[in-house]
């Protein structure tokens, strides 16, 4: 009997602290597609749904996900808690979601203790796009197709594209 084919894992798993983070994070999709990176997205708050978060991370690890992106606003603990659950690269996107306009989330995400890194990108939509670009740069190290797509994108930027 032929072996059952394992369902293909999303190379990038995106986690949001809330549905309200979605409009900003949707900016990642066109870039991930352009770089040929498969992805999936889940909402799992580190504060409100820690057990759900654990289940998603365990499932993604088992399936072979290579990079996690986590976006959260306010006291943004999602990327750090996620980084405590995996040894895969975690990219953190601070979201502007309250009176402190994302500076609260930026400081919460970037100030990780030694040994548990979160690669923190800019607040908001620039950060969402850079999360896709950084994921591509990491995966391009071992994937020629991603490297070529990234190279074409960088050349387009040099010609004045956005
Ligand atoms: C964070 O609190 C979420 O990531 C979101 O940015 C912020 C507000 O969440 P909601 O009250 O909109 O669900 O946990």
Coordinates of C-alpha atoms in Angstrom, one line a residue, residues 3 12 17 24 30 82 92 96 103 140 144 160 162:
X3 CA 2.4 5.5 2.1
X12 CA 5.0 30.4 7.9
X17 CA -3.5 38.3 19.6
X24 CA -2.8 45.4 9.6
X30 CA 0.8 39.7 -1.1
X82 CA 5.4 31.8 21.6
X92 CA 7.2 39.9 16.4
X96 CA -1.0 50.1 17.6
X103 CA 5.0 51.9 21.7
X140 CA 16.1 32.1 1.2
X144 CA 16.9 29.1 -4.3
X160 CA 11.7 53.0 -7.1
X162 CA 7.2 49.8 -3.1

